[in-house]
PDB file of C-alpha atoms in Angstrom:
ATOM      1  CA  UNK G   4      57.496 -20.361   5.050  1.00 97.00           C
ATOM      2  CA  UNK G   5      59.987 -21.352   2.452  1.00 98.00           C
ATOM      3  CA  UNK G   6      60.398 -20.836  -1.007  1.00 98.00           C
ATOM      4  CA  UNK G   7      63.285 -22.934  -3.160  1.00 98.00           C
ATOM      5  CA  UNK G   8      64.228 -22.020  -6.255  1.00 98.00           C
ATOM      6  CA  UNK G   9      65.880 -23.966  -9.197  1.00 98.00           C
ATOM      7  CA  UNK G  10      67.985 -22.998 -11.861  1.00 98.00           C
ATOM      8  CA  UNK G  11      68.053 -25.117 -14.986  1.00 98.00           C
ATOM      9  CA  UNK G  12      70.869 -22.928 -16.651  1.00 97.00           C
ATOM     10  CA  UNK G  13      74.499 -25.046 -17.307  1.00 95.00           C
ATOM     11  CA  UNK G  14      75.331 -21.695 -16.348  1.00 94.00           C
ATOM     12  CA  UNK G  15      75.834 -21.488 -12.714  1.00 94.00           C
ATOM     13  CA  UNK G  16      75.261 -17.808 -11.273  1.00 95.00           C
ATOM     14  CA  UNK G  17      74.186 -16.592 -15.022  1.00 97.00           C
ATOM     15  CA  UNK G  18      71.223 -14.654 -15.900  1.00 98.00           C
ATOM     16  CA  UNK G  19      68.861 -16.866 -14.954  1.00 98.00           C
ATOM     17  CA  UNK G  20      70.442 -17.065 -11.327  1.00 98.00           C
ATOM     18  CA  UNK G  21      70.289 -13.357 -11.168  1.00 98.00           C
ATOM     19  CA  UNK G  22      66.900 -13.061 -12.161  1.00 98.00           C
ATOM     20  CA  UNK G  23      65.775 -15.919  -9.613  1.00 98.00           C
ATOM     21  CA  UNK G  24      67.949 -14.122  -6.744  1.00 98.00           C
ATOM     22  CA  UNK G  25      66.272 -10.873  -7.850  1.00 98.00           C
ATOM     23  CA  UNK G  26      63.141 -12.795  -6.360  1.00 98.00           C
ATOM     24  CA  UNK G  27      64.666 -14.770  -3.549  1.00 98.00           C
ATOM     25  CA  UNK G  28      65.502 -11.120  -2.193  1.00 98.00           C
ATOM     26  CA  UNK G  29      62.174  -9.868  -1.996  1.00 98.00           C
ATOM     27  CA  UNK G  30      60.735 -12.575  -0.370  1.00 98.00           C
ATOM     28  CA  UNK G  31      63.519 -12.593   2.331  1.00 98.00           C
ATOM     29  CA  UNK G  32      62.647  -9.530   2.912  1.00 98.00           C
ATOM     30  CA  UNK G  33      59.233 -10.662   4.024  1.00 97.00           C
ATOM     31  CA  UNK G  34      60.727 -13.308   6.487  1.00 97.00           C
ATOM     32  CA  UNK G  35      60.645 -15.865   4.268  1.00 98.00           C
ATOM     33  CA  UNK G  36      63.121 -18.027   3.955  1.00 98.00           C
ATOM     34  CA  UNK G  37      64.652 -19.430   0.678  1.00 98.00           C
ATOM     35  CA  UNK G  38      67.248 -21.574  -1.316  1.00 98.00           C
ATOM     36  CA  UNK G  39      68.832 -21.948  -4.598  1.00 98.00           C
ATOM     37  CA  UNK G  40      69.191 -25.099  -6.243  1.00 98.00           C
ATOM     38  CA  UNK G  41      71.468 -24.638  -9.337  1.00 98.00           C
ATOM     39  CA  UNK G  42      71.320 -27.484 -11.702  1.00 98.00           C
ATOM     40  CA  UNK G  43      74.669 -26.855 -13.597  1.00 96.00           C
ATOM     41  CA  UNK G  44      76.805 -29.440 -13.394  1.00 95.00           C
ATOM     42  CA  UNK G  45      74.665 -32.009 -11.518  1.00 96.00           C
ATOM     43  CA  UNK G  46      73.388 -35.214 -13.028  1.00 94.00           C
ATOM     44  CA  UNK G  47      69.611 -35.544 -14.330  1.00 96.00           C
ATOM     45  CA  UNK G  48      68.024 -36.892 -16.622  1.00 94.00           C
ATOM     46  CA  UNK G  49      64.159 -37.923 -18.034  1.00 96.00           C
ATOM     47  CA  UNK G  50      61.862 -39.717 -16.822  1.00 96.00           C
ATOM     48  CA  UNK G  51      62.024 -43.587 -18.000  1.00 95.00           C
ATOM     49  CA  UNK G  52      58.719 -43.867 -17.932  1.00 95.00           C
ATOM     50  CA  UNK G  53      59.043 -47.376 -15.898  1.00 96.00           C
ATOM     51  CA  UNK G  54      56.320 -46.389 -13.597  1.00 96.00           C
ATOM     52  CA  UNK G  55      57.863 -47.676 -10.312  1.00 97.00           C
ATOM     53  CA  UNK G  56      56.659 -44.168  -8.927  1.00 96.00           C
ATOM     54  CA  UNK G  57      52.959 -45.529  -9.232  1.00 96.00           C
ATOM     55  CA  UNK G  58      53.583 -49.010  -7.925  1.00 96.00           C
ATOM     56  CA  UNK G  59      55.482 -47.409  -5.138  1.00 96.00           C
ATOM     57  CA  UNK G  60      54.012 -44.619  -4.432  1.00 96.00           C
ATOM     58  CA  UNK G  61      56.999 -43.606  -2.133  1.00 97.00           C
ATOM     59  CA  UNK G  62      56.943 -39.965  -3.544  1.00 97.00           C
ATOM     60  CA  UNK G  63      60.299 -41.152  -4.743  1.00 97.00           C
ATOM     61  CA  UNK G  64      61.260 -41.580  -8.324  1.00 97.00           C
ATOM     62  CA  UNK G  65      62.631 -45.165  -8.524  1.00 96.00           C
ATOM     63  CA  UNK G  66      65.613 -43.772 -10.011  1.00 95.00           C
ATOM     64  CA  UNK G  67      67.912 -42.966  -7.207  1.00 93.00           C
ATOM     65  CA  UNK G  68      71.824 -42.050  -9.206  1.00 95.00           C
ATOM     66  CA  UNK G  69      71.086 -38.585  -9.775  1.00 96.00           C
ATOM     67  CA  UNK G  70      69.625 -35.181  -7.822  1.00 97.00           C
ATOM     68  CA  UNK G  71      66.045 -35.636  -8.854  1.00 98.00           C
ATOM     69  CA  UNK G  72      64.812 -37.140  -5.383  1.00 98.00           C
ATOM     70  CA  UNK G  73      66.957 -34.132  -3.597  1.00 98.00           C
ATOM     71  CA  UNK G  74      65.238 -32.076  -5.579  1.00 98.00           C
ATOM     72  CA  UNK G  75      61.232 -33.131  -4.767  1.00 98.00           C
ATOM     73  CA  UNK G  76      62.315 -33.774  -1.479  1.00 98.00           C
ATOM     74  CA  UNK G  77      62.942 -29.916  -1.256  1.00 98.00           C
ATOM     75  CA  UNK G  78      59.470 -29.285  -3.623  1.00 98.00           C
ATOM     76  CA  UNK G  79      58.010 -31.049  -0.427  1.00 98.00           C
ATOM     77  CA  UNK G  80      59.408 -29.427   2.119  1.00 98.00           C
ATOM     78  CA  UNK G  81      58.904 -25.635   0.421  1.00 98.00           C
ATOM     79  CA  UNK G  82      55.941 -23.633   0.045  1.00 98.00           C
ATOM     80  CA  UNK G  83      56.820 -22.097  -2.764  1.00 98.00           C
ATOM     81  CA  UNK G  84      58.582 -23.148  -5.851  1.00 98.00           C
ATOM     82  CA  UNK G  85      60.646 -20.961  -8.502  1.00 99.00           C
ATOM     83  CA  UNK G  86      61.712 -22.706 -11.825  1.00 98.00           C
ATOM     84  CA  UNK G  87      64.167 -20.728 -14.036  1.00 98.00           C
ATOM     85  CA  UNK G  88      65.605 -21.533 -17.110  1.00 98.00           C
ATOM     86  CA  UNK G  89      67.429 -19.977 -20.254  1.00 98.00           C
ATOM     87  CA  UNK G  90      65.663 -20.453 -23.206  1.00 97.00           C
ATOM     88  CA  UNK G  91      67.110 -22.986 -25.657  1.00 95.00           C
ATOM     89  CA  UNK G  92      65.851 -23.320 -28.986  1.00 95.00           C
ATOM     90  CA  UNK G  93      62.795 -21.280 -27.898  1.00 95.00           C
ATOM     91  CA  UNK G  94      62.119 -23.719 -24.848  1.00 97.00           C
ATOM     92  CA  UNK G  95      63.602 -24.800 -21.295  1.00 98.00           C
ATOM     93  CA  UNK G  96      66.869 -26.656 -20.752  1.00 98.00           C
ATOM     94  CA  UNK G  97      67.012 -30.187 -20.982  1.00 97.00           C
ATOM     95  CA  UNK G  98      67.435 -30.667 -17.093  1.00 97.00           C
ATOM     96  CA  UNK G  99      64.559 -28.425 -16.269  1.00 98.00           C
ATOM     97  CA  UNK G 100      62.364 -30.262 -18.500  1.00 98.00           C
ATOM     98  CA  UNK G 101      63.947 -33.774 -16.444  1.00 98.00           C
ATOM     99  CA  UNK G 102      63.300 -32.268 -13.337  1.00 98.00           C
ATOM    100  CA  UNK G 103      59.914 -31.113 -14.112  1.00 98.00           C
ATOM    101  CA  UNK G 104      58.823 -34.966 -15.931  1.00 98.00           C
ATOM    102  CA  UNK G 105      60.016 -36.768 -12.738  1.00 98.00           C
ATOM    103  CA  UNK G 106      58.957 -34.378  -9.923  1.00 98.00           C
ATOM    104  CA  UNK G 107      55.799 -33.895 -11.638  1.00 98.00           C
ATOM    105  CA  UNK G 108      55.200 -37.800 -12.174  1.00 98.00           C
ATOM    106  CA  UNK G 109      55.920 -38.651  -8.684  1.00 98.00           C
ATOM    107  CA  UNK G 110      54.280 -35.703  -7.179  1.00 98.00           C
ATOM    108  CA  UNK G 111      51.115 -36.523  -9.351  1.00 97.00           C
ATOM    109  CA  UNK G 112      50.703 -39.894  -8.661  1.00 97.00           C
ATOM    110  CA  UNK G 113      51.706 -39.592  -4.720  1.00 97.00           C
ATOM    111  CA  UNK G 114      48.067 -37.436  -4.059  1.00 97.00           C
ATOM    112  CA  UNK G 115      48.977 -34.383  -5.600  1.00 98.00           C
ATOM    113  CA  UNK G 116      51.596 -33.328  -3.209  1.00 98.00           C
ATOM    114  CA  UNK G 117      52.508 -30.010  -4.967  1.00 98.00           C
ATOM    115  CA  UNK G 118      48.609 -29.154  -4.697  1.00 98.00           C
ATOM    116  CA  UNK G 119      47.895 -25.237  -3.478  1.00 97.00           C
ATOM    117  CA  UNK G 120      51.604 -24.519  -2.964  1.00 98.00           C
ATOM    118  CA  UNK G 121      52.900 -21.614  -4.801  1.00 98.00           C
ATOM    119  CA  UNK G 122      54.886 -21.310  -8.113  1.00 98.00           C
ATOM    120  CA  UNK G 123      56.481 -18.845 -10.283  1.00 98.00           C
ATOM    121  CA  UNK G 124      58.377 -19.529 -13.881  1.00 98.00           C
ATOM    122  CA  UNK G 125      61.207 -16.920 -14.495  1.00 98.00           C
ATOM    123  CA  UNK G 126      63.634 -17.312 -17.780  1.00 98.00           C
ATOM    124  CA  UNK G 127      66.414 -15.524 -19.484  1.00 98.00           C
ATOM    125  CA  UNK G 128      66.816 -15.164 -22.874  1.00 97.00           C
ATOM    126  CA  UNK G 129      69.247 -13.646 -25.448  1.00 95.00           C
ATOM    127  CA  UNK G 130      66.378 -12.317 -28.041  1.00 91.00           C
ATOM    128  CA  UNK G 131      63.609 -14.456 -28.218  1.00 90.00           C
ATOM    129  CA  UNK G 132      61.705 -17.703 -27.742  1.00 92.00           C
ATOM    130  CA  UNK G 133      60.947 -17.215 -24.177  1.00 94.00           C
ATOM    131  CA  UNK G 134      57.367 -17.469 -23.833  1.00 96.00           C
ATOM    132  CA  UNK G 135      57.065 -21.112 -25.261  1.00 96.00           C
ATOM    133  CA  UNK G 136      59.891 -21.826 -22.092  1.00 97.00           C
ATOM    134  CA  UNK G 137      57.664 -19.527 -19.906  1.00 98.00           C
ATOM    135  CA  UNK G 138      54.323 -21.772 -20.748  1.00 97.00           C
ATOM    136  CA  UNK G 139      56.620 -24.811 -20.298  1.00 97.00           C
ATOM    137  CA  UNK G 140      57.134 -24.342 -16.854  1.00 98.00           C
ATOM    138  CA  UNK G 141      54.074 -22.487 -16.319  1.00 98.00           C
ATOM    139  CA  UNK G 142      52.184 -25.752 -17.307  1.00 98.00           C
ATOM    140  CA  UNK G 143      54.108 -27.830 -14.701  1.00 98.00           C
ATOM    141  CA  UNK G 144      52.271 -25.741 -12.217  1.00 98.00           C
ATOM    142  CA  UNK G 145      49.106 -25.682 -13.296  1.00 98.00           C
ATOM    143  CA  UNK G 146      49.061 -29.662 -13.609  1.00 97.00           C
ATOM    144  CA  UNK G 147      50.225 -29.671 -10.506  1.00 98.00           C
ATOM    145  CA  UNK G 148      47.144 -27.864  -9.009  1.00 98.00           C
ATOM    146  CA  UNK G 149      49.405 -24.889  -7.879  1.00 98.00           C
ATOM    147  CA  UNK G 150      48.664 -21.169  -7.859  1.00 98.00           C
ATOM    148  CA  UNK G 151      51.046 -18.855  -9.804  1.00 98.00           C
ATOM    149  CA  UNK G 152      51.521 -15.056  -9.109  1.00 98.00           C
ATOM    150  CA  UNK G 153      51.707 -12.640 -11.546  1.00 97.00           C
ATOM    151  CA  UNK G 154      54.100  -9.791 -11.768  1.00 98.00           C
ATOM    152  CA  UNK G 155      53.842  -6.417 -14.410  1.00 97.00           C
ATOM    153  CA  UNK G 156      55.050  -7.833 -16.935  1.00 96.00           C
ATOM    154  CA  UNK G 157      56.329 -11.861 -17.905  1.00 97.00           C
ATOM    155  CA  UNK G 158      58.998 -13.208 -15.757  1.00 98.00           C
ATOM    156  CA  UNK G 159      61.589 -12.387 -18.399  1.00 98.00           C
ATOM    157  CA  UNK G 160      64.646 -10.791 -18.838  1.00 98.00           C
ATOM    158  CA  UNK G 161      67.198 -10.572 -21.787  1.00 97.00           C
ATOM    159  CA  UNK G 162      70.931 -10.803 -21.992  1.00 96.00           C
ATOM    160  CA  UNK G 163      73.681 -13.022 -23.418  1.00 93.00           C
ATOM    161  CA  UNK G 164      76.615 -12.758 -21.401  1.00 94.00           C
ATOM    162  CA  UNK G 165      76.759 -13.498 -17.997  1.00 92.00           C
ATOM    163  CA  UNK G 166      75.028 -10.964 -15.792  1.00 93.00           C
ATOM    164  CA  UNK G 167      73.825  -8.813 -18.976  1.00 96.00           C
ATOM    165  CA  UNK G 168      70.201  -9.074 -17.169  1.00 97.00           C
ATOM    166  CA  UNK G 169      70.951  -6.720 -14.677  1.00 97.00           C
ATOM    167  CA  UNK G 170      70.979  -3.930 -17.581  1.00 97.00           C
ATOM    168  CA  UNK G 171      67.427  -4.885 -18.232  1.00 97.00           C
ATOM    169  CA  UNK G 172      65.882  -2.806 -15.745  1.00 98.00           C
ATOM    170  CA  UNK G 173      62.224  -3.798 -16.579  1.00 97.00           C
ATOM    171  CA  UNK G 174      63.415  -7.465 -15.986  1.00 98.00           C
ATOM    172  CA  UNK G 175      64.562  -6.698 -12.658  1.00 98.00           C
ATOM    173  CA  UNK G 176      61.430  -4.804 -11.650  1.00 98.00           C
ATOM    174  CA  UNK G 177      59.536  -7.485 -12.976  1.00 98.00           C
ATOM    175  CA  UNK G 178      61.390  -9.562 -10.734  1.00 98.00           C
ATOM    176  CA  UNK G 179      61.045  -7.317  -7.476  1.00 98.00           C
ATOM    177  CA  UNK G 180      56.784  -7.133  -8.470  1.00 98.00           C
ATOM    178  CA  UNK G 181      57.066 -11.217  -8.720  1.00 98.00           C
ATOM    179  CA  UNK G 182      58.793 -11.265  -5.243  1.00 98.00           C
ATOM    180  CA  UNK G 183      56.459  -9.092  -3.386  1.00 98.00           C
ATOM    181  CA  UNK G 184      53.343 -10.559  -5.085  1.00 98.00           C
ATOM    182  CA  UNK G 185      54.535 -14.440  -4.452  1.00 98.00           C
ATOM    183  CA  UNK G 186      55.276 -13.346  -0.699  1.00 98.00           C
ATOM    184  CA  UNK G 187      51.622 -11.876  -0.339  1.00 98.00           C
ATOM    185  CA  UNK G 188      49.967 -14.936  -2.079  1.00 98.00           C
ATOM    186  CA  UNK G 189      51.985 -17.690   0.112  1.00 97.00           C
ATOM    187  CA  UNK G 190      51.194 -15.338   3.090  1.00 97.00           C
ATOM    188  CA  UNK G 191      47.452 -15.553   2.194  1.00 95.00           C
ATOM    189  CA  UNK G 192      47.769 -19.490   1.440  1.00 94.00           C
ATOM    190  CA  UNK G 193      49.175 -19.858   4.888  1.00 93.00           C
ATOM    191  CA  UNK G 194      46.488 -17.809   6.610  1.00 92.00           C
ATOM    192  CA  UNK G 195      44.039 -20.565   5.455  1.00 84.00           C
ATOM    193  CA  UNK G 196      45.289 -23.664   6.141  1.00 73.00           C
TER     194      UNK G 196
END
């Protein structure tokens, strides 16, 4: 089993990278394996709404000068998907809200290829606005016919400067409960297929 996570942060290896490794950990510590896809400093952008996807239903967006068909290529090929993002202006980033338009577009219209896979929202914020970015990303998955795990708490955590999450100690043991709770649900997925 795999899980692949991507960070929508123009911060590579900020708080939202340490709050998605925080759950890449746990679950390699139940054999599965896992990547990070960092979206800082890679180009993506919306979806043009041209609609090739649907006339070609390659499960490619027709848009092929940027990482967006990387990306759902590894959507495909995981299990499990982890979206992360800091929260801007009390929502996701720009490029998660890209990648989630054209993956979920092409996904959609290809037979529901993201259907019973499962997928977990994490974000970092500095004070607020994080649960509109958590639904965000939250409603990408549930579109997509895919099964979330919960944790204690919201996939959260708070900080500013880089690394500040890992002083928020519930964050991080939100993080560890999100692991270990996505590892038994993808383990109990797998057992019935």
């Amino acid at each position: 089993m795999k899980v692949v996570a991507f960070n929508g942060s123009a911060r590579k290896d900020g708080n939202t990278a340490v709050l998605l490794n925080s759950v890449l950990d746990v679950l390699k510590t139940q054999n599965i394996e896992t990547e990070l896809v960092q979206l800082a400093g890679q180009n993506i952008h919306g979806c043009r709404a041209c609609y090739k996807c649907v006339e070609n239903k390659d499960q490619r967006c027709s848009v092929k000068n940027d990482i967006a068909n990387e990306c759902i290529e590894k959507m495909l090929a995981a299990d499990g998907i982890l979206l992360g993002s800091p929260t801007y202006f009390a929502d996701i980033t720009t490029e998660m809200k890209a990648l989630i338009d054209r993956a979920g577009l092409v996904c959609r219209v290809n037979g529901d290829l993201l259907k019973r896979k499962s997928g977990a929202a994490v974000v970092a914020a500095r004070r607020g606005g994080c649960i509109h970015a958590f639904d965000s990303m939250n409603h990408f998955f549930l579109i997509s016919q895919m099964i979330i795990p919960g944790s204690n708490y919201w996939n959260m955590g708070f900080g500013m400067q880089k690394e500040d999450v890992r002083k928020d100690d519930e964050a991080l043991e939100t993080m560890r409960l999100l692991g270990e709770n996505m590892a038994w649900l993808m383990k109990q997925i797998h057992a019935k297929k």
